[in-house]
């Protein structure tokens, strides 16, 4: 899915949410991604919309998978970026 996401970043189809910690996102994020650390998601649900489609991102895909499960249980449309930033070959911003 990293290649599919990279191809569709400009389409606006997905809203990318990076669930890594502050020190991790300092190493670069996918352009346009919003940073919401995994442990803060339950307190920040008002920042999500059930009318949007989200792609959750972390370093390897494990934490973003957990975030995806949680948000899906809350009724959101969510995808996990399998392989995370380790498999991301697209542009990153700092």
PDB file of C-alpha atoms in Angstrom, residues 13-53:
ATOM      1  CA  UNK A  13      -8.820  10.659  -1.072  1.00  0.00           C
ATOM      2  CA  UNK A  14      -7.052   9.912   2.198  1.00  0.00           C
ATOM      3  CA  UNK A  15      -6.149  11.904   5.268  1.00  0.00           C
ATOM      4  CA  UNK A  16      -2.845  10.578   6.601  1.00  0.00           C
ATOM      5  CA  UNK A  17      -2.370  10.411  10.383  1.00  0.00           C
ATOM      6  CA  UNK A  18       1.089   9.707  11.791  1.00  0.00           C
ATOM      7  CA  UNK A  19       0.766   8.034  15.202  1.00  0.00           C
ATOM      8  CA  UNK A  20       4.476   8.003  16.083  1.00  0.00           C
ATOM      9  CA  UNK A  21       5.985   9.878  19.006  1.00  0.00           C
ATOM     10  CA  UNK A  22       7.336  13.449  18.691  1.00  0.00           C
ATOM     11  CA  UNK A  23      10.973  12.379  18.442  1.00  0.00           C
ATOM     12  CA  UNK A  24      10.118   9.933  15.640  1.00  0.00           C
ATOM     13  CA  UNK A  25       8.240  12.431  13.468  1.00  0.00           C
ATOM     14  CA  UNK A  26      11.248  14.746  13.751  1.00  0.00           C
ATOM     15  CA  UNK A  27      12.960  12.271  11.367  1.00  0.00           C
ATOM     16  CA  UNK A  28      10.386  13.087   8.691  1.00  0.00           C
ATOM     17  CA  UNK A  29       6.707  12.654   7.904  1.00  0.00           C
ATOM     18  CA  UNK A  30       4.652  11.950   4.797  1.00  0.00           C
ATOM     19  CA  UNK A  31       3.700  15.308   3.240  1.00  0.00           C
ATOM     20  CA  UNK A  32       0.299  16.459   4.454  1.00  0.00           C
ATOM     21  CA  UNK A  33       0.187  13.990   7.335  1.00  0.00           C
ATOM     22  CA  UNK A  34      -1.274  15.085  10.644  1.00  0.00           C
ATOM     23  CA  UNK A  35       0.621  14.053  13.761  1.00  0.00           C
ATOM     24  CA  UNK A  36      -1.549  12.509  16.483  1.00  0.00           C
ATOM     25  CA  UNK A  37       0.509  10.261  18.763  1.00  0.00           C
ATOM     26  CA  UNK A  38      -1.104   6.870  19.360  1.00  0.00           C
ATOM     27  CA  UNK A  39      -1.689   7.358  23.087  1.00  0.00           C
ATOM     28  CA  UNK A  40      -3.525  10.669  22.474  1.00  0.00           C
ATOM     29  CA  UNK A  41      -6.059   9.382  19.914  1.00  0.00           C
ATOM     30  CA  UNK A  42      -8.887   8.628  22.412  1.00  0.00           C
ATOM     31  CA  UNK A  43      -8.656  12.203  23.734  1.00  0.00           C
ATOM     32  CA  UNK A  44      -8.563  13.698  20.218  1.00  0.00           C
ATOM     33  CA  UNK A  45     -11.454  11.887  18.515  1.00  0.00           C
ATOM     34  CA  UNK A  46     -13.093  15.257  17.780  1.00  0.00           C
ATOM     35  CA  UNK A  47     -10.306  15.827  15.227  1.00  0.00           C
ATOM     36  CA  UNK A  48     -11.564  12.884  13.145  1.00  0.00           C
ATOM     37  CA  UNK A  49     -14.582  12.904  10.845  1.00  0.00           C
ATOM     38  CA  UNK A  50     -16.691   9.916   9.875  1.00  0.00           C
ATOM     39  CA  UNK A  51     -17.017  11.512   6.421  1.00  0.00           C
ATOM     40  CA  UNK A  52     -13.286  11.067   5.694  1.00  0.00           C
ATOM     41  CA  UNK A  53     -11.055   8.099   4.914  1.00  0.00           C
TER      42      UNK A  53
END
